[in-house]
mmCIF file of C-alpha atoms and ligand atoms in Angstrom:
data_model
loop_
_atom_site.group_PDB
_atom_site.id
_atom_site.type_symbol
_atom_site.label_atom_id
_atom_site.label_comp_id
_atom_site.label_asym_id
_atom_site.label_seq_id
_atom_site.Cartn_x
_atom_site.Cartn_y
_atom_site.Cartn_z
ATOM 1 C CA MET A 1 93.840 95.932 91.660
ATOM 2 C CA ALA A 2 92.828 99.318 89.903
ATOM 3 C CA CYS A 3 95.297 101.298 87.751
ATOM 4 C CA PRO A 4 96.773 104.061 89.903
ATOM 5 C CA ALA A 5 95.573 107.582 89.616
ATOM 6 C CA GLY A 6 97.711 110.589 89.711
ATOM 7 C CA PRO A 7 101.398 111.071 88.820
ATOM 8 C CA TRP A 8 102.601 107.466 88.624
ATOM 9 C CA GLU A 9 104.433 106.864 85.480
ATOM 10 C CA PRO A 10 105.359 103.350 84.349
ATOM 11 C CA LEU A 11 109.064 102.497 85.631
ATOM 12 C CA ALA A 12 111.679 102.072 83.027
ATOM 13 C CA VAL A 13 112.152 98.652 81.665
ATOM 14 C CA GLN A 14 116.072 97.806 81.127
ATOM 15 C CA THR A 15 117.281 95.387 78.711
ATOM 16 C CA GLY A 16 120.670 96.010 78.827
ATOM 17 C CA SER A 17 123.183 94.863 81.596
ATOM 18 C CA VAL A 18 122.597 95.086 85.083
ATOM 19 C CA ILE A 19 125.724 96.924 85.748
ATOM 20 C CA ASP A 20 125.060 99.525 83.305
ATOM 21 C CA ALA A 21 121.627 100.166 84.969
ATOM 22 C CA LEU A 22 123.413 100.444 88.233
ATOM 23 C CA ARG A 23 125.937 102.947 86.998
ATOM 24 C CA ARG A 24 123.096 105.000 86.005
ATOM 25 C CA GLY A 25 121.647 105.149 89.436
ATOM 26 C CA GLU A 26 117.969 105.313 88.377
ATOM 27 C CA PRO A 27 115.502 102.722 89.450
ATOM 28 C CA CYS A 28 114.477 100.277 86.585
ATOM 29 C CA VAL A 29 112.948 96.882 86.053
ATOM 30 C CA PHE A 30 114.484 93.873 84.224
ATOM 31 C CA ARG A 31 111.540 92.011 82.901
ATOM 32 C CA GLN A 32 111.966 88.150 83.246
ATOM 33 C CA ARG A 33 115.706 88.523 84.120
ATOM 34 C CA ALA A 34 115.377 85.744 86.625
ATOM 35 C CA ALA A 35 112.718 83.529 84.841
ATOM 36 C CA HIS A 36 115.344 80.723 84.156
ATOM 37 C CA TRP A 37 115.849 80.438 87.976
ATOM 38 C CA PRO A 38 114.652 77.115 89.204
ATOM 39 C CA ALA A 39 112.966 79.027 92.419
ATOM 40 C CA VAL A 40 110.495 80.800 89.675
ATOM 41 C CA ALA A 41 109.616 77.751 87.787
ATOM 42 C CA GLN A 42 109.655 75.176 90.809
ATOM 43 C CA TRP A 43 108.717 77.070 94.189
ATOM 44 C CA SER A 44 105.271 76.154 95.466
ATOM 45 C CA TRP A 45 103.507 76.857 98.656
ATOM 46 C CA GLU A 46 103.391 73.066 99.464
ATOM 47 C CA ARG A 47 106.945 72.752 98.785
ATOM 48 C CA LEU A 48 108.042 75.734 101.102
ATOM 49 C CA GLU A 49 105.701 74.482 103.697
ATOM 50 C CA ALA A 50 107.101 71.140 103.839
ATOM 51 C CA LEU A 51 110.806 72.396 104.831
ATOM 52 C CA ALA A 52 109.865 72.923 108.250
ATOM 53 C CA PRO A 53 106.366 73.103 109.290
ATOM 54 C CA ASP A 54 106.895 73.499 113.075
ATOM 55 C CA LEU A 55 109.633 76.346 112.654
ATOM 56 C CA PRO A 56 108.510 79.223 114.913
ATOM 57 C CA VAL A 57 107.979 82.714 112.697
ATOM 58 C CA ARG A 58 107.329 85.941 113.875
ATOM 59 C CA LEU A 59 104.670 87.702 111.675
ATOM 60 C CA VAL A 60 104.113 91.618 111.143
ATOM 61 C CA GLN A 61 100.553 92.492 111.520
ATOM 62 C CA GLY A 62 99.555 95.182 109.169
ATOM 63 C CA ASN A 63 101.692 98.352 107.750
ATOM 64 C CA ARG A 64 104.030 98.812 110.586
ATOM 65 C CA GLU A 65 106.065 101.517 108.958
ATOM 66 C CA LEU A 66 103.152 103.723 108.980
ATOM 67 C CA ASP A 67 100.775 102.442 111.782
ATOM 68 C CA ALA A 68 101.432 100.504 115.087
ATOM 69 C CA THR A 69 103.965 97.854 115.431
ATOM 70 C CA VAL A 70 102.289 94.591 116.162
ATOM 71 C CA PHE A 71 103.694 91.122 115.901
ATOM 72 C CA GLN A 72 101.794 87.625 115.935
ATOM 73 C CA ALA A 73 103.637 84.045 116.385
ATOM 74 C CA SER A 74 102.924 81.451 114.059
ATOM 75 C CA THR A 75 104.812 78.416 112.498
ATOM 76 C CA LEU A 76 105.869 78.541 109.034
ATOM 77 C CA GLY A 77 103.842 75.697 107.880
ATOM 78 C CA ALA A 78 100.583 77.119 109.352
ATOM 79 C CA TYR A 79 101.458 80.539 108.032
ATOM 80 C CA LEU A 80 102.285 79.223 104.400
ATOM 81 C CA ARG A 81 99.020 77.234 104.426
ATOM 82 C CA SER A 82 97.248 80.359 105.371
ATOM 83 C CA LEU A 83 98.625 82.167 101.990
ATOM 84 C CA HIS A 84 97.085 79.739 99.668
ATOM 85 C CA GLY A 85 93.923 79.187 101.610
ATOM 86 C CA PRO A 86 90.877 81.661 101.859
ATOM 87 C CA ALA A 87 91.837 85.051 103.231
ATOM 88 C CA THR A 88 90.207 86.202 106.549
ATOM 89 C CA PRO A 89 87.683 89.249 105.738
ATOM 90 C CA GLY A 90 88.426 92.401 107.450
ATOM 91 C CA ALA A 91 91.719 91.063 109.306
ATOM 92 C CA ALA A 92 94.975 93.058 108.769
ATOM 93 C CA PRO A 93 97.275 91.073 106.567
ATOM 94 C CA LEU A 94 100.304 89.081 108.389
ATOM 95 C CA TYR A 95 103.626 89.621 106.707
ATOM 96 C CA LEU A 96 106.663 87.521 107.077
ATOM 97 C CA LYS A 97 109.547 90.097 106.570
ATOM 98 C CA GLU A 98 113.088 89.906 106.481
ATOM 99 C CA PHE A 99 113.099 86.254 106.659
ATOM 100 C CA ASP A 100 116.186 84.288 105.996
ATOM 101 C CA LEU A 101 114.792 81.707 103.654
ATOM 102 C CA LEU A 102 118.212 80.755 101.918
ATOM 103 C CA GLY A 103 120.036 80.641 105.196
ATOM 104 C CA THR A 104 117.611 78.628 106.933
ATOM 105 C CA PHE A 105 117.213 76.060 104.209
ATOM 106 C CA ALA A 106 120.500 75.613 102.523
ATOM 107 C CA ALA A 107 119.137 73.196 100.020
ATOM 108 C CA LEU A 108 117.091 76.153 98.374
ATOM 109 C CA ARG A 109 120.356 78.157 97.432
ATOM 110 C CA ALA A 110 120.762 75.824 94.412
ATOM 111 C CA ASP A 111 117.579 77.510 93.146
ATOM 112 C CA VAL A 112 118.610 81.022 92.928
ATOM 113 C CA ARG A 113 121.444 82.840 90.759
ATOM 114 C CA PRO A 114 122.459 86.030 92.630
ATOM 115 C CA GLN A 115 125.803 85.916 91.200
ATOM 116 C CA GLU A 116 124.260 86.898 87.541
ATOM 117 C CA LEU A 117 122.706 90.158 89.234
ATOM 118 C CA PHE A 118 125.347 91.517 91.762
ATOM 119 C CA PRO A 119 128.524 93.411 90.530
ATOM 120 C CA PRO A 120 131.624 91.360 90.951
ATOM 121 C CA GLY A 121 133.184 92.041 94.518
ATOM 122 C CA ALA A 122 130.083 93.624 95.849
ATOM 123 C CA LEU A 123 129.066 92.458 99.266
ATOM 124 C CA HIS A 124 125.204 91.687 99.104
ATOM 125 C CA ASP A 125 122.602 89.687 101.563
ATOM 126 C CA ALA A 126 119.574 87.811 100.557
ATOM 127 C CA GLN A 127 116.377 88.084 102.541
ATOM 128 C CA THR A 128 112.657 87.004 101.761
ATOM 129 C CA TRP A 129 109.547 88.880 102.007
ATOM 130 C CA ILE A 130 106.722 86.376 102.094
ATOM 131 C CA GLY A 131 103.001 87.668 102.451
ATOM 132 C CA PRO A 132 99.352 87.499 101.392
ATOM 133 C CA ALA A 133 97.525 89.655 98.902
ATOM 134 C CA GLY A 134 97.166 93.192 100.341
ATOM 135 C CA ALA A 135 100.319 92.823 102.431
ATOM 136 C CA ARG A 136 102.125 96.171 102.447
ATOM 137 C CA THR A 137 105.404 97.918 103.155
ATOM 138 C CA GLY A 138 104.868 101.461 103.857
ATOM 139 C CA LEU A 139 106.803 104.179 102.525
ATOM 140 C CA HIS A 140 110.453 104.378 103.488
ATOM 141 C CA HIS A 141 113.986 104.451 102.030
ATOM 142 C CA ASP A 142 117.008 102.204 102.620
ATOM 143 C CA TYR A 143 120.501 103.357 103.026
ATOM 144 C CA LEU A 144 121.916 100.542 100.530
ATOM 145 C CA ASP A 145 121.092 99.831 96.840
ATOM 146 C CA ASN A 146 118.981 96.732 96.571
ATOM 147 C CA LEU A 147 118.176 94.409 93.652
ATOM 148 C CA ALA A 148 114.947 92.503 94.431
ATOM 149 C CA VAL A 149 113.732 89.197 92.661
ATOM 150 C CA GLN A 150 110.062 88.435 92.422
ATOM 151 C CA LEU A 151 110.035 84.459 92.759
ATOM 152 C CA VAL A 152 106.361 83.758 93.454
ATOM 153 C CA GLY A 153 103.074 85.800 92.925
ATOM 154 C CA ARG A 154 102.779 89.552 91.857
ATOM 155 C CA LYS A 155 103.379 92.752 93.683
ATOM 156 C CA ARG A 156 103.318 96.458 93.013
ATOM 157 C CA PHE A 157 106.213 99.029 93.872
ATOM 158 C CA TYR A 158 105.710 102.784 94.102
ATOM 159 C CA LEU A 159 108.924 104.903 93.872
ATOM 160 C CA LEU A 160 109.518 108.249 94.703
ATOM 161 C CA ARG A 161 112.751 110.334 94.117
ATOM 162 C CA PRO A 162 115.032 111.326 97.008
ATOM 163 C CA GLY A 163 113.951 114.338 98.384
ATOM 164 C CA VAL A 164 110.134 114.380 97.617
ATOM 165 C CA VAL A 165 109.415 113.291 100.929
ATOM 166 C CA GLU A 166 111.752 115.443 102.583
ATOM 167 C CA ARG A 167 110.436 118.712 101.165
ATOM 168 C CA LEU A 168 107.078 117.718 102.485
ATOM 169 C CA GLY A 169 108.578 117.425 106.052
ATOM 170 C CA ALA A 170 106.913 113.745 105.979
ATOM 171 C CA VAL A 171 110.191 112.123 107.358
ATOM 172 C CA ALA A 172 108.855 109.974 110.343
ATOM 173 C CA ALA A 173 110.524 110.046 113.629
ATOM 174 C CA LYS A 174 109.869 106.415 114.004
ATOM 175 C CA HIS A 175 113.150 104.049 114.414
ATOM 176 C CA ASP A 176 113.839 101.340 111.916
ATOM 177 C CA ARG A 177 117.099 99.443 112.037
ATOM 178 C CA TRP A 178 117.750 99.637 108.286
ATOM 179 C CA ALA A 179 115.509 102.308 106.873
ATOM 180 C CA ALA A 180 114.297 105.943 107.137
ATOM 181 C CA LEU A 181 110.261 105.781 107.374
ATOM 182 C CA ALA A 182 107.898 108.298 105.775
ATOM 183 C CA SER A 183 104.872 109.424 107.870
ATOM 184 C CA LEU A 184 102.578 109.643 104.899
ATOM 185 C CA ASN A 185 101.714 106.844 102.491
ATOM 186 C CA ALA A 186 102.626 106.999 98.876
ATOM 187 C CA ASP A 187 99.385 108.231 97.622
ATOM 188 C CA ALA A 188 99.229 110.893 99.770
ATOM 189 C CA VAL A 189 102.685 112.240 99.084
ATOM 190 C CA ALA A 190 101.675 111.968 95.317
ATOM 191 C CA GLU A 191 98.486 114.079 96.259
ATOM 192 C CA ARG A 192 100.477 116.984 97.257
ATOM 193 C CA GLY A 193 102.256 117.132 93.868
ATOM 194 C CA VAL A 194 105.184 115.673 92.596
ATOM 195 C CA ALA A 195 107.222 116.880 89.523
ATOM 196 C CA VAL A 196 107.332 114.894 86.405
ATOM 197 C CA GLY A 197 110.057 111.971 86.612
ATOM 198 C CA ASP A 198 109.709 111.915 90.416
ATOM 199 C CA ALA A 199 107.056 109.233 90.943
ATOM 200 C CA TRP A 200 107.164 105.581 89.389
ATOM 201 C CA MET A 201 105.263 102.590 89.649
ATOM 202 C CA VAL A 202 105.699 98.958 88.660
ATOM 203 C CA ASP A 203 104.031 95.738 88.736
ATOM 204 C CA LEU A 204 106.397 92.639 89.036
ATOM 205 C CA GLU A 205 105.603 89.071 87.765
ATOM 206 C CA PRO A 206 107.552 86.149 88.942
ATOM 207 C CA GLY A 207 110.964 86.276 87.249
ATOM 208 C CA ASP A 208 111.234 89.981 87.181
ATOM 209 C CA VAL A 209 113.848 91.838 89.078
ATOM 210 C CA ILE A 210 113.779 95.471 90.268
ATOM 211 C CA TYR A 211 116.659 97.935 90.965
ATOM 212 C CA VAL A 212 115.808 100.401 93.781
ATOM 213 C CA PRO A 213 119.002 102.680 94.310
ATOM 214 C CA ALA A 214 119.796 103.941 98.078
ATOM 215 C CA ARG A 215 117.635 106.718 99.310
ATOM 216 C CA TRP A 216 114.787 106.199 96.649
ATOM 217 C CA TRP A 217 111.380 106.263 98.643
ATOM 218 C CA HIS A 218 109.378 103.073 97.971
ATOM 219 C CA GLU A 219 106.064 101.604 99.182
ATOM 220 C CA VAL A 220 105.193 97.906 98.167
ATOM 221 C CA ALA A 221 101.861 96.223 98.245
ATOM 222 C CA ASN A 222 101.061 92.668 97.176
ATOM 223 C CA HIS A 223 98.380 91.828 94.602
ATOM 224 C CA THR A 224 98.640 88.047 95.350
ATOM 225 C CA SER A 225 100.525 85.958 97.876
ATOM 226 C CA SER A 226 104.061 86.611 97.011
ATOM 227 C CA VAL A 227 107.748 85.701 97.588
ATOM 228 C CA LEU A 228 110.475 88.437 97.043
ATOM 229 C CA LEU A 229 113.960 87.742 97.296
ATOM 230 C CA SER A 230 115.743 91.139 98.273
ATOM 231 C CA GLY A 231 119.475 91.841 98.498
ATOM 232 C CA PHE A 232 120.916 94.831 99.694
ATOM 233 C CA PHE A 233 124.399 95.271 98.149
ATOM 234 C CA GLY A 234 127.358 97.728 97.503
ATOM 235 C CA PRO A 235 131.158 97.954 97.595
ATOM 236 C CA ARG A 236 132.661 96.605 100.910
ATOM 237 C CA THR A 237 133.863 99.967 102.344
ATOM 238 C CA VAL A 238 130.138 101.421 101.896
ATOM 239 C CA VAL A 239 128.592 98.402 102.991
ATOM 240 C CA TYR A 240 130.553 98.374 106.114
ATOM 241 C CA ALA A 241 130.209 102.227 106.728
ATOM 242 C CA GLN A 242 126.587 101.963 106.520
ATOM 243 C CA TRP A 243 126.425 98.849 108.721
ATOM 244 C CA ALA A 244 128.650 100.521 111.553
ATOM 245 C CA TRP A 245 126.362 103.514 111.545
ATOM 246 C CA ARG A 246 123.079 101.926 111.522
ATOM 247 C CA GLN A 247 124.441 99.370 114.210
ATOM 248 C CA ALA A 248 125.358 102.449 116.476
ATOM 249 C CA VAL A 249 121.803 103.719 115.867
ATOM 250 C CA HIS A 250 120.246 100.797 116.739
ATOM 251 C CA GLY A 251 122.567 100.215 119.749
ATOM 252 C CA ALA A 252 121.273 103.318 121.024
ATOM 253 C CA HIS A 253 117.813 102.437 120.466
ATOM 254 C CA LEU A 254 118.129 99.238 121.981
ATOM 255 C CA ALA A 255 119.623 100.915 125.296
ATOM 256 C CA GLY A 256 116.668 103.147 125.466
ATOM 257 C CA LEU A 257 118.296 106.292 124.413
ATOM 258 C CA TRP A 258 116.926 106.696 120.854
ATOM 259 C CA ARG A 259 113.117 106.651 119.766
ATOM 260 C CA ARG A 260 112.126 104.359 122.607
ATOM 261 C CA GLY A 261 108.457 103.098 122.061
ATOM 262 C CA ASP A 262 108.265 104.328 118.508
ATOM 263 C CA CYS A 263 109.838 102.064 116.077
ATOM 264 C CA THR A 264 109.443 98.966 114.132
ATOM 265 C CA CYS A 265 111.252 96.238 116.182
ATOM 266 C CA HIS A 266 109.184 96.550 119.442
ATOM 267 C CA PRO A 267 105.545 96.098 119.850
ATOM 268 C CA LYS A 268 103.589 99.015 120.519
ATOM 269 C CA ARG A 269 103.027 99.492 124.182
ATOM 270 C CA VAL A 270 99.489 100.274 126.014
ATOM 271 C CA ASN A 271 100.023 102.628 128.582
ATOM 272 C CA ALA A 272 98.233 101.734 131.689
ATOM 273 C CA CYS A 273 97.329 105.100 132.747
HETATM 274 ZN ZN1 ZN B 301 112.422 99.202 118.722
#
């Protein structure tokens, strides 16, 4: 992939403790902080494929944060085989998002060391994003801090400071259970002008860890087929408060009272007339 044009500055590399970086509240990357995890050294597509080849999975087609929400059904084995086979030219990438790999396959938990990253006492989850080169998560922000570990492959994060998208009036109405979405992609926001220190970019290699603080906008694109382990976390009271609020919003959505037909969780409907 070509070097980014425009205002994207390289994200700060942190060599100190994760706790110190979290205290500063600015995004950063910890190069090779998880390089010694068995998952980074040992996971292969063939090994993951063999876990449960017939397990049904739901794939997201294309960039559902920015474009229409489209799903496709597959099996874990067929999908993972497609990630190391030849790409289908012109097809929108299919993405296995928010997949509970470690919950589904308990044996894999021995291959990761989340306790080395998260602050003592913090609540955290762990989900995986598994996708091909070109797969993209559109510009959005989450409501909790996140630490994500690149386990397999390479991907790029674009980050924009809280307020940048809001000042452009580019916060989307589209509903997402856990995130706020933007109605522009990251490059389109950058083209409209951002201040020095507001736009950051980093390429992650296997073993790298990124810290994305709550409410920092980010867009993520795969350079290669990739597995990212992502953990939202925070003090117990903060996590419970955010969870209860998002559950209430999402409950209203499921009842048809909030953003019906404009969301990342239901497929785009085609009107008959
Ligand atoms: Zn929905």
